[in-house]
Amino acid sequence: MQPPKAANAPDAEPYPDASDGPAGKPAAEQEKSGAEQGEVPGHLVGSTLSSAAAEQAERVSGDEPLLPARVHRPSDLMRLLIGVLAIVILLSIAAFAHGTTTGLEQDINKGTGQAPDILIKIAGLVSSIAVLLVPVAFAIERLIKRDGLRIADGVLAAVLAHGVTLAADLWVAKSAPGTIQDALTQPQPGDALTDPVHGYLAPVIAYMTAVGMARRPRWRVVLWVVLLLDAFAMLVGGYTTPFSIILTVLIGWTVAYGTLYAVGSPNVRPTGQHLMAGLRRVGFRPVTAMRAEDAPDSGDQNDRGRRYLVTLEDGPPLDVTVVDREQQAQGFFYRVWRRLTLRGITQRRSIQSLRQALEQEALLAYAAIAAGANAPKLIATSELGPDAVMLVYEHIGGRSLDALEDSEVSDELVRGAWRQVKALQSRRIAHRRLTGDAILADRSGKVFVTDLRGGEIAAGDLVLRMDVAQLLTTTGLRVGAERAVAGALEVLGPDAVADCLPLLQPIALSRSTRAALRRLARERSQREREAVLDASDAAKRARALEHGAAQETSTAGPVPDHKAARKSLRNQKQAEKRAMDDALEEAREEDLLSQMRQQVLLIRPQAPVEPVRLERIKARTLVSCIAGAIAAYFLISQFTQADFGAVVEQAEWGWVAAAVGFSALSYVAAAMSLLGFVPERVPFGKTVLAQVAGSFVKIVAPAAVGGVALNTRFLQRAGVRPGLAVASVGASQLFGLGCHILLLAAFGYLTGTERTPSSLTPSRTVIAGLLTVAVLVLVVTAVPFLRKFVVTRVRSLFAGVVPRMLDVVQRPQKLLTGIGGMLLLTGLFVMCLDASVRAFSGPDVPHLSYASIAVVFLAGNALGSAAPTPGGMGAVEGALTLGLIAVGLPKEVAAPAVLLYRLLTLWLPVLPGWLCFNHLTRKGEL
């Protein structure tokens, strides 16, 4: 075991409801009150129990790390998201199912219209009084029990809910579609409407939810009675609609859980004192409880529970795991995502009850021992109140694989781990978490397998093979591929190991293992880069020495031959390139998974190595589908309102031909912008064909990714070394980004001065954009995590750009070509968009300035590069259409103009791009 921390262990009553009295105080307050009562702090503090005096038994004490006073519960975040989704669905139904909402209101009005007036008046009076008195009464009860923090949380939630209701009322009255307004309001005398959201009911609901009334049975009944009476009185009186009542409840409920997640909930997790009391209830006589050191934060181990080493008055020590409800919710979204994306793999329920978790771990512990595996023996279980359970194991006293030094991880230990897996799989038990924390070795070298909670009985073949792949990678990270595979082959045999090869892929491994593989990949890339730089420096020093010797010879000899000198310089550069390629080839290492595949193939050459497709859907595909659906809805709504027949009949085909020409010339400008940052000689014609091929590539990949990969590959095939090719493309991208920002600012400034040229006042949009960028830069530089993230990404993206730029600067003609190509490329796209607009602009439509169109294009292109969809589909169309409408173009003209522009720059070049891509691939240029 890892070195433990002492745990707080004074005696206490059984863990009560968190909201009942001082015993249910937050953990931090309990620690403080315990210290004030004379508990002895320290790393290991405890007093020996005396069997003769019960008073001494009540003084068992200890200390543990202070638990936070407030915690941000994942369950609150989940409820917040569910509430937001429910509100969106409700508004969507109100907007698109107008007939259904109207019929529902009529049925309710018809049914409630027969209610006696006296009943309606009594219900309205009682509910109006109760809706105010019930929260006050609950607040008084909480204050009596010294739980004022909950009242403060409830008041804050009520204030925020009131603000949200005011915003919702304003939106429905001013901007919402008429169908939503009809569904949420009732007409009143004098052309007035009822409130869409009830300004007093939503805050009350938020307050009662935040203070936890719904968790108290008596108060919960009173709460629902009051809400039903109030809804009945308001519906019968014609002061609201069913959708308004539902929306009010959802807003109050959602705001309450959003507030709780933002400010945190009082921490009522059981402390060491509750653990000691629970152990005494199941028959043990504990002396001290020491909190075990937490494992490194590894994402897939964050719900493992808190662990304690408990010493007893008589008998060996115990290992106790405490699991509470909040730890059960840890990793909820990750498990949901794995369930959605992985095919053919059974995932455990995203959220289990504590009793289900306890029963599952107990079942797996007994099943593992029955299978012959070395697993900790479970000897007792118990609840620690309504929100926590404990599991008591025999103490092993070993250390995990992660805690062992490399010299201590012997081949026998590796074989011992594989023997445990073989025993589990003989009874079809899957572990599902065979990371370094789950493999334990005691002082004698005996290997145990722990952390069985996430396991599975009667597991399928795929899950069992995933266990083999996981343990193979876990041991390979510690002892290398050869020793890891040798241990697996000796215990499992070649067939079982060969069957896991298709599952040796990152998606099948745990998050901590994937993180370790990514770290090794970064280290491997760094070593390769350093080897290439060392070879380059050595070649440059040798060339400098030869150049110096040649100069000394030329001063004393005849006139030098310049042609021979240039040939010698070219040969030296070629020699430098070969030296760098040789250094890169020598330093190149295969990744761990490839090494293990090769080791297995040495024994089973016919073993299948093609990875099994485990992903049902990728994150990028999901985002692309969502973005495409939103864009399609927006574009269809715009296009259906435009009379395309009349627009096309009035189209000026001369401007359409001009737009085609501008689009074709853009590929020449793109080739110039790339070659301007490549000092080496690269054929211009083939570069133009590569840019045309990029039109096909960007359809199947995001624009910011596909173009970079294609240009890098093309330069490498053209003879540019890989590192320099990446640096050249990075330099081109960096200069392109700078030009894009400068042009956007310049054209935005000119757009603001068009109407008032004498004052030269920039537009407010530009000023707001610059201020927003400045604030974002300040935030990124102020927050260490964000600063490190941005610096790391920028450094990896533009690694080697600065040395490459120094080479380009020495050739002003090249630099001028690159910058000129970028400016020409932007200008051609702007003129293409302008020609598309002019093609559909009639005599009555005012012509837009080039500055306005340039701002619209630059902003839309920026969104397209940031969007994860291929070619920026959806984002670019929406941004360009909205931009043209914002600068004064009618939507009947803006929609077909954007459609023509995207047709010429995105869709029509796909076929020529595919032809060029295949041509260059056959010629070995890609």
Coordinates of N, CA, C and O in Angstrom, one line a residue, residues 7-131:
A7 N -6.5 9.4 9.5 CA -7.9 9.8 9.3 C -8.5 10.2 10.5 O -8.3 9.7 11.6
N8 N -9.5 11.1 10.4 CA -10.2 11.6 11.5 C -11.1 10.5 12.1 O -11.9 9.9 11.4
A9 N -11.0 10.1 13.3 CA -11.6 8.9 13.8 C -12.3 9.1 15.2 O -12.3 8.1 15.9
P10 N -12.8 10.2 15.6 CA -13.6 10.2 16.8 C -14.9 9.5 16.7 O -15.4 9.4 15.6
D11 N -15.4 9.1 17.9 CA -16.6 8.4 17.8 C -17.7 9.3 17.5 O -17.7 10.5 17.7
A12 N -18.8 8.7 16.9 CA -19.9 9.5 16.5 C -21.1 8.6 16.4 O -21.0 7.4 16.3
E13 N -22.3 9.3 16.3 CA -23.5 8.5 16.1 C -23.5 8.0 14.6 O -22.8 8.5 13.8
P14 N -24.4 7.1 14.3 CA -24.5 6.7 12.9 C -24.8 7.8 12.0 O -25.5 8.7 12.4
Y15 N -24.2 7.8 10.8 CA -24.2 8.9 9.9 C -25.7 9.3 9.6 O -26.4 8.6 9.0
P16 N -26.1 10.5 10.0 CA -27.5 10.9 9.8 C -27.8 11.6 8.5 O -26.9 11.7 7.7
D17 N -29.0 12.0 8.3 CA -29.4 12.8 7.2 C -28.5 14.1 7.3 O -28.4 14.7 8.3
A18 N -28.0 14.5 6.1 CA -27.1 15.6 6.1 C -27.7 16.9 6.6 O -27.0 17.8 7.0
S19 N -29.0 17.0 6.6 CA -29.6 18.3 6.9 C -30.2 18.3 8.3 O -30.8 19.2 8.7
D20 N -30.0 17.2 9.1 CA -30.6 17.1 10.4 C -29.5 17.4 11.5 O -28.8 16.5 11.9
G21 N -29.5 18.6 12.0 CA -28.8 18.9 13.2 C -27.3 19.0 13.1 O -26.7 18.8 12.0
P22 N -26.6 19.2 14.2 CA -25.1 19.3 14.1 C -24.4 18.1 13.6 O -23.3 18.2 13.0
A23 N -25.0 16.9 13.8 CA -24.3 15.7 13.3 C -24.2 15.7 11.8 O -23.4 15.0 11.2
G24 N -25.0 16.5 11.1 CA -25.0 16.5 9.7 C -24.3 17.7 9.2 O -24.5 18.1 8.0
K25 N -23.4 18.3 10.0 CA -22.6 19.5 9.5 C -21.7 19.1 8.3 O -21.3 18.0 8.2
P26 N -21.4 20.1 7.5 CA -20.4 19.8 6.5 C -19.1 19.3 7.1 O -18.8 19.6 8.3
A27 N -18.3 18.6 6.3 CA -17.1 17.9 6.8 C -16.1 18.9 7.4 O -15.5 18.7 8.5
A28 N -15.9 20.1 6.8 CA -15.0 21.1 7.3 C -15.4 21.6 8.7 O -14.6 21.7 9.6
E29 N -16.8 21.8 8.9 CA -17.2 22.2 10.2 C -17.1 21.2 11.2 O -16.7 21.4 12.4
Q30 N -17.2 19.9 10.8 CA -17.0 18.8 11.8 C -15.6 18.7 12.2 O -15.3 18.5 13.4
E31 N -14.7 18.9 11.3 CA -13.3 18.8 11.6 C -12.9 19.9 12.6 O -12.2 19.8 13.6
K32 N -13.5 21.1 12.4 CA -13.2 22.3 13.2 C -13.8 22.0 14.6 O -13.1 22.3 15.6
S33 N -15.0 21.6 14.7 CA -15.7 21.4 16.0 C -15.0 20.3 16.7 O -14.9 20.3 17.9
G34 N -14.5 19.2 16.0 CA -13.8 18.2 16.7 C -12.5 18.7 17.3 O -12.2 18.3 18.4
A35 N -11.8 19.5 16.6 CA -10.6 20.1 17.2 C -10.8 20.9 18.4 O -10.1 20.9 19.4
E36 N -12.0 21.7 18.3 CA -12.3 22.5 19.5 C -12.7 21.7 20.7 O -12.5 22.1 21.8
Q37 N -13.2 20.5 20.5 CA -13.5 19.6 21.6 C -12.3 18.9 22.2 O -12.5 18.0 23.1
G38 N -11.2 19.1 21.7 CA -10.0 18.5 22.3 C -9.5 17.3 21.6 O -8.7 16.6 22.1
E39 N -9.9 17.0 20.3 CA -9.3 15.9 19.6 C -7.9 16.2 19.3 O -7.5 17.3 19.0
V40 N -7.1 15.2 19.3 CA -5.7 15.4 19.1 C -5.3 15.3 17.7 O -5.5 14.2 17.0
P41 N -4.8 16.3 17.1 CA -4.4 16.3 15.7 C -3.0 15.6 15.5 O -2.3 15.5 16.5
G42 N -2.6 15.3 14.3 CA -1.3 14.7 14.1 C -1.4 13.8 12.9 O -2.4 13.4 12.4
H43 N -0.2 13.4 12.4 CA -0.2 12.4 11.3 C -0.7 11.1 11.7 O -1.4 10.5 10.9
L44 N -0.5 10.6 12.9 CA -1.0 9.4 13.3 C -1.4 9.5 14.8 O -0.5 9.5 15.6
V45 N -2.6 9.8 15.1 CA -3.1 10.0 16.4 C -4.1 9.0 16.8 O -5.1 8.8 16.0
G46 N -4.1 8.4 17.9 CA -5.1 7.5 18.3 C -4.9 7.0 19.8 O -3.7 7.0 20.2
S47 N -5.9 6.8 20.4 CA -5.8 6.3 21.8 C -6.3 4.8 21.8 O -7.3 4.5 21.2
T48 N -5.6 4.0 22.6 CA -6.0 2.6 22.6 C -7.3 2.4 23.3 O -7.6 3.0 24.4
L49 N -8.2 1.6 22.7 CA -9.5 1.3 23.3 C -9.3 0.4 24.6 O -8.5 -0.5 24.6
S50 N -10.1 0.7 25.6 CA -10.1 -0.1 26.8 C -11.4 -0.8 26.8 O -12.5 -0.3 26.7
S51 N -11.3 -2.1 27.0 CA -12.6 -2.9 27.0 C -13.3 -2.7 28.4 O -14.4 -3.1 28.5
A52 N -12.6 -2.1 29.3 CA -13.3 -1.9 30.7 C -14.0 -0.7 30.8 O -14.8 -0.5 31.7
A53 N -13.7 0.3 29.9 CA -14.4 1.6 30.1 C -15.0 2.0 28.8 O -14.3 2.2 27.8
A54 N -16.3 2.2 28.8 CA -16.9 2.7 27.5 C -16.6 4.1 27.2 O -16.6 4.5 26.0
E55 N -16.3 4.9 28.2 CA -16.0 6.3 28.0 C -14.7 6.4 27.1 O -14.6 7.3 26.2
Q56 N -13.7 5.5 27.4 CA -12.5 5.6 26.6 C -12.8 5.2 25.1 O -12.2 5.7 24.2
A57 N -13.8 4.3 24.9 CA -14.2 3.9 23.6 C -14.7 5.1 22.8 O -14.6 5.2 21.6
E58 N -15.3 6.1 23.5 CA -15.9 7.2 22.8 C -14.8 8.2 22.5 O -15.1 9.2 21.8
R59 N -13.6 8.0 23.0 CA -12.5 9.0 22.8 C -11.5 8.6 21.7 O -10.5 9.2 21.5
V60 N -11.8 7.6 20.9 CA -11.0 7.2 19.8 C -10.9 8.4 18.9 O -11.9 8.9 18.4
S61 N -9.7 8.8 18.6 CA -9.5 10.0 17.8 C -8.4 9.8 16.7 O -7.6 8.9 16.8
G62 N -8.4 10.7 15.8 CA -7.4 10.7 14.8 C -7.5 12.0 14.0 O -8.2 12.9 14.4
D63 N -6.8 12.1 12.9 CA -6.9 13.3 12.0 C -6.7 12.8 10.6 O -6.0 11.8 10.3
E64 N -7.3 13.6 9.7 CA -7.2 13.3 8.2 C -7.2 14.6 7.5 O -7.6 15.6 8.0
P65 N -6.8 14.6 6.2 CA -6.8 15.8 5.5 C -8.2 16.5 5.5 O -9.2 15.8 5.3
L66 N -8.2 17.8 5.6 CA -9.4 18.5 5.7 C -10.2 18.4 4.4 O -9.7 18.7 3.4
L67 N -11.4 17.9 4.5 CA -12.3 17.9 3.3 C -12.8 19.3 3.0 O -13.0 20.1 3.9
P68 N -13.0 19.6 1.7 CA -13.4 20.9 1.3 C -14.8 21.2 1.9 O -15.7 20.3 2.0
A69 N -15.1 22.4 2.3 CA -16.3 22.8 2.9 C -17.5 22.7 1.9 O -18.6 22.4 2.2
R70 N -17.2 22.9 0.6 CA -18.2 22.8 -0.5 C -17.7 22.0 -1.6 O -16.5 22.0 -1.9
V71 N -18.5 21.3 -2.3 CA -18.2 20.5 -3.4 C -19.1 20.8 -4.6 O -20.3 21.2 -4.4
H72 N -18.6 20.7 -5.8 CA -19.3 20.9 -7.0 C -19.8 19.5 -7.5 O -19.0 18.8 -8.1
R73 N -21.0 19.2 -7.3 CA -21.5 17.9 -7.6 C -21.8 17.7 -9.0 O -22.5 18.5 -9.7
P74 N -21.3 16.6 -9.6 CA -21.6 16.3 -11.0 C -23.1 16.1 -11.2 O -23.7 16.4 -12.3
S75 N -23.8 15.6 -10.2 CA -25.2 15.4 -10.3 C -26.0 16.7 -10.5 O -27.0 16.8 -11.3
D76 N -25.5 17.8 -9.9 CA -26.2 19.1 -10.1 C -26.0 19.6 -11.5 O -26.9 20.1 -12.1
L77 N -24.8 19.4 -12.0 CA -24.5 19.7 -13.4 C -25.4 18.9 -14.4 O -25.9 19.5 -15.4
M78 N -25.5 17.7 -14.1 CA -26.4 16.8 -15.0 C -27.8 17.3 -14.9 O -28.5 17.4 -16.0
R79 N -28.3 17.6 -13.8 CA -29.7 18.1 -13.7 C -29.8 19.5 -14.4 O -30.9 19.8 -15.0
L80 N -28.8 20.3 -14.3 CA -28.8 21.6 -15.0 C -28.9 21.4 -16.5 O -29.8 22.0 -17.2
L81 N -28.1 20.5 -17.0 CA -28.2 20.2 -18.5 C -29.5 19.6 -18.9 O -30.1 19.9 -19.9
I82 N -30.1 18.7 -18.0 CA -31.4 18.1 -18.3 C -32.5 19.2 -18.3 O -33.4 19.3 -19.2
G83 N -32.4 20.2 -17.4 CA -33.3 21.3 -17.4 C -33.3 22.1 -18.6 O -34.3 22.5 -19.1
V84 N -32.1 22.5 -19.0 CA -31.9 23.3 -20.2 C -32.5 22.6 -21.4 O -33.1 23.2 -22.3
L85 N -32.2 21.3 -21.5 CA -32.7 20.5 -22.7 C -34.2 20.5 -22.6 O -34.9 20.6 -23.7
A86 N -34.8 20.3 -21.5 CA -36.3 20.3 -21.3 C -36.9 21.6 -21.8 O -37.9 21.6 -22.4
I87 N -36.2 22.7 -21.4 CA -36.7 24.0 -21.8 C -36.7 24.2 -23.3 O -37.6 24.7 -23.9
V88 N -35.6 23.8 -23.9 CA -35.5 23.8 -25.4 C -36.6 23.0 -26.0 O -37.2 23.4 -27.0
I89 N -36.8 21.8 -25.5 CA -37.8 20.9 -26.1 C -39.2 21.6 -26.0 O -40.0 21.5 -26.9
L90 N -39.5 22.1 -24.8 CA -40.8 22.7 -24.6 C -41.0 23.9 -25.5 O -42.1 24.0 -26.1
L91 N -40.0 24.8 -25.7 CA -40.2 25.9 -26.6 C -40.3 25.4 -28.0 O -41.0 26.0 -28.8
S92 N -39.6 24.3 -28.4 CA -39.7 23.8 -29.7 C -41.1 23.3 -30.0 O -41.7 23.5 -31.1
I93 N -41.7 22.6 -29.0 CA -43.1 22.1 -29.2 C -44.0 23.3 -29.3 O -44.9 23.3 -30.1
A94 N -43.8 24.3 -28.5 CA -44.7 25.5 -28.5 C -44.5 26.2 -29.9 O -45.5 26.8 -30.4
A95 N -43.3 26.2 -30.5 CA -43.1 26.9 -31.8 C -43.7 26.1 -33.0 O -44.2 26.7 -33.9
F96 N -43.5 24.8 -33.0 CA -43.9 24.0 -34.2 C -45.1 23.2 -34.0 O -45.6 22.6 -35.0
A97 N -45.7 23.1 -32.9 CA -46.9 22.3 -32.7 C -48.0 23.2 -32.2 O -48.6 23.0 -31.1
H98 N -48.3 24.3 -33.0 CA -49.2 25.3 -32.5 C -50.7 24.7 -32.4 O -51.4 25.0 -31.4
G99 N -51.0 23.8 -33.3 CA -52.4 23.2 -33.2 C -52.5 22.4 -32.0 O -53.6 22.4 -31.3
T100 N -51.5 21.6 -31.6 CA -51.6 20.8 -30.4 C -51.7 21.6 -29.1 O -52.5 21.3 -28.2
T101 N -50.9 22.7 -29.1 CA -50.9 23.5 -27.9 C -52.3 24.2 -27.7 O -52.8 24.3 -26.6
T102 N -52.8 24.7 -28.9 CA -54.1 25.4 -28.8 C -55.2 24.4 -28.4 O -56.1 24.7 -27.6
G103 N -55.2 23.2 -28.9 CA -56.2 22.2 -28.5 C -56.1 21.8 -27.1 O -57.1 21.6 -26.4
L104 N -54.8 21.7 -26.6 CA -54.6 21.4 -25.2 C -55.2 22.4 -24.3 O -55.9 22.2 -23.2
E105 N -55.0 23.7 -24.6 CA -55.5 24.8 -23.8 C -57.0 24.8 -23.8 O -57.7 25.0 -22.8
Q106 N -57.6 24.5 -25.0 CA -59.1 24.5 -25.0 C -59.7 23.4 -24.2 O -60.7 23.6 -23.5
D107 N -59.0 22.2 -24.2 CA -59.5 21.1 -23.4 C -59.4 21.4 -22.0 O -60.4 21.1 -21.2
I108 N -58.3 22.0 -21.5 CA -58.2 22.3 -20.1 C -59.2 23.4 -19.7 O -59.8 23.3 -18.6
N109 N -59.3 24.4 -20.5 CA -60.3 25.4 -20.2 C -61.7 24.9 -20.1 O -62.5 25.3 -19.2
K110 N -62.0 24.0 -21.0 CA -63.4 23.4 -21.0 C -63.6 22.5 -19.8 O -64.7 22.5 -19.2
G111 N -62.5 21.8 -19.4 CA -62.7 20.9 -18.2 C -62.7 21.7 -16.9 O -63.5 21.3 -16.0
T112 N -61.9 22.7 -16.8 CA -61.9 23.5 -15.5 C -63.0 24.5 -15.5 O -63.2 25.1 -14.4
G113 N -63.7 24.8 -16.6 CA -64.7 25.8 -16.5 C -65.9 25.4 -15.7 O -66.7 26.2 -15.3
Q114 N -66.1 24.1 -15.4 CA -67.2 23.6 -14.7 C -66.9 23.6 -13.2 O -67.8 23.1 -12.4
A115 N -65.7 24.0 -12.7 CA -65.4 24.0 -11.3 C -66.2 25.1 -10.6 O -66.4 26.2 -11.1
P116 N -66.7 24.9 -9.4 CA -67.4 25.9 -8.6 C -66.5 27.1 -8.3 O -65.3 27.0 -8.1
D117 N -67.2 28.3 -8.4 CA -66.4 29.5 -8.1 C -65.8 29.5 -6.7 O -64.7 30.0 -6.5
I118 N -66.6 29.0 -5.7 CA -66.1 29.1 -4.4 C -64.8 28.2 -4.2 O -63.9 28.6 -3.5
L119 N -64.8 27.1 -4.9 CA -63.6 26.3 -4.9 C -62.4 27.0 -5.5 O -61.3 26.9 -5.0
I120 N -62.7 27.7 -6.6 CA -61.6 28.4 -7.3 C -61.0 29.5 -6.4 O -59.8 29.7 -6.2
K121 N -61.9 30.2 -5.7 CA -61.5 31.3 -4.9 C -60.7 30.8 -3.7 O -59.7 31.3 -3.3
I122 N -61.2 29.7 -3.1 CA -60.5 29.1 -1.9 C -59.1 28.6 -2.3 O -58.1 28.8 -1.6
A123 N -59.1 27.9 -3.5 CA -57.8 27.4 -3.9 C -56.8 28.5 -4.2 O -55.6 28.5 -3.9
G124 N -57.3 29.6 -4.8 CA -56.4 30.7 -5.1 C -55.9 31.4 -3.9 O -54.7 31.8 -3.8
L125 N -56.8 31.6 -2.9 CA -56.4 32.3 -1.6 C -55.4 31.4 -0.9 O -54.4 31.9 -0.4
V126 N -55.7 30.1 -0.7 CA -54.8 29.2 0.0 C -53.5 29.1 -0.6 O -52.4 29.2 0.0
S127 N -53.4 28.9 -1.9 CA -52.2 28.8 -2.6 C -51.3 30.1 -2.6 O -50.1 30.0 -2.4
S128 N -52.0 31.2 -2.7 CA -51.3 32.5 -2.6 C -50.6 32.7 -1.3 O -49.5 33.2 -1.2
I129 N -51.3 32.3 -0.2 CA -50.7 32.5 1.1 C -49.6 31.4 1.3 O -48.5 31.7 1.8
A130 N -50.0 30.1 0.9 CA -49.0 29.0 1.2 C -47.7 29.2 0.4 O -46.7 28.8 0.9
V131 N -47.8 29.7 -0.8 CA -46.6 29.8 -1.6 C -45.6 30.7 -1.0 O -44.4 30.7 -1.4

